[in-house]
């Protein structure tokens, strides 16, 4: 199958032509672990999970290497430790665990390799030494800086001009820089900051890496000097990815770092920029207390990954109802028949066209409609197609019975339950045990347990 992906570097949809079809290699920038992931952090995780699933389908499950890093040394983490008095290692361990749990609840499979920055300090130091030796970096006051003027292709990815580059708030102006646009590869650490010995600066060069460096070092170690796809959020294009390219291409003297650079669009929340003061700042952890992860995932997939996404709680409620209908259709078409493995071409074509998830979802909805109206003969094929398609999207992964149990219990009000119990009492009085048993079973299926006692019938939710 052909897979076309929008490439930020070429600004066109490019056909994916793996360097090695036996090992398709993708690197995605992962979380900085200092706080719970918010829904904006979850977007790239879900987007690149879909891509990983598609690649595994197209090239074989064992022919894809998906690497997503954990940034566990960063000033945000140091600041958090200073605020709370917690140990840095405790903050990063706790946050990493929560991130894994939350992303699993969203149906995102873990990457094949999840390297931590702090476990790759020697590789980063080696990379800096190479850059200095090749004239792309210099030491100044215990810092090592990358000299952007030494790399002709700088800003090729972002298309920024020099003024925009320096005006960018994340470019720090400092007296020791030869050029304000130069960025930090290594910086000194004080005694109360995490640090490692290095060849640069006082105190045995005790310092820590700049953020951009880790992805160059870890992608090289786990994927090689050049690989197929590099991904992340749109906010990473500049300076993070621009700097990764500069470091890697200069150190390795390669033309490219990755062939295709993919970026997901921004996420708004309830129509505004997400902010704690507006009450629209949703962590995945909190959303999962209210909604099933699959419903949140469905909302994320309804917008194409390059478009801005306006995330709304109402949309999760709608998505939940839609999933109820899918599970109902599956339960009604349940069979013991061994299902053939059939992936509809429409799903592959939609996802192969720059991950068009809205189109893929419309195929899923069509399959559900067909399944609901199909005759017995075509049901099992349609069911198999629906399940195969949904799996590629990471949806409908629950057992229909389990999913629907919770659903209907929520759906039945106390009044409706009392009404049914009264109907059952009446049926029993009429010695119509078939009806009375049917009502009991129906309630049980909806998660309502009846208890007949001397004082009458009582009920509780399972
Ligand atoms: Zn990165």
mmCIF file of C-alpha atoms in Angstrom, residues 18 27 155 171 190 211 235 239 246 251 291 306 334 345 352 354 394 411:
data_model
loop_
_atom_site.group_PDB
_atom_site.id
_atom_site.type_symbol
_atom_site.label_atom_id
_atom_site.label_comp_id
_atom_site.label_asym_id
_atom_site.label_seq_id
_atom_site.Cartn_x
_atom_site.Cartn_y
_atom_site.Cartn_z
ATOM 1 C CA UNK A 18 11.536 3.692 3.877
ATOM 2 C CA UNK A 27 11.192 9.089 16.329
ATOM 3 C CA UNK A 155 15.841 27.420 9.472
ATOM 4 C CA UNK A 171 15.908 32.054 22.070
ATOM 5 C CA UNK A 190 25.040 24.584 40.551
ATOM 6 C CA UNK A 211 17.058 20.096 25.790
ATOM 7 C CA UNK A 235 5.198 24.023 18.551
ATOM 8 C CA UNK A 239 13.528 25.911 17.745
ATOM 9 C CA UNK A 246 21.499 21.322 12.948
ATOM 10 C CA UNK A 251 27.881 16.019 13.619
ATOM 11 C CA UNK A 291 -15.127 9.484 30.609
ATOM 12 C CA UNK A 306 -2.741 18.907 11.020
ATOM 13 C CA UNK A 334 -22.050 -11.506 18.045
ATOM 14 C CA UNK A 345 -9.331 -0.825 1.375
ATOM 15 C CA UNK A 352 -2.538 6.222 3.797
ATOM 16 C CA UNK A 354 -1.717 11.659 5.324
ATOM 17 C CA UNK A 394 -7.276 1.788 18.290
ATOM 18 C CA UNK A 411 -29.076 5.094 30.976
#
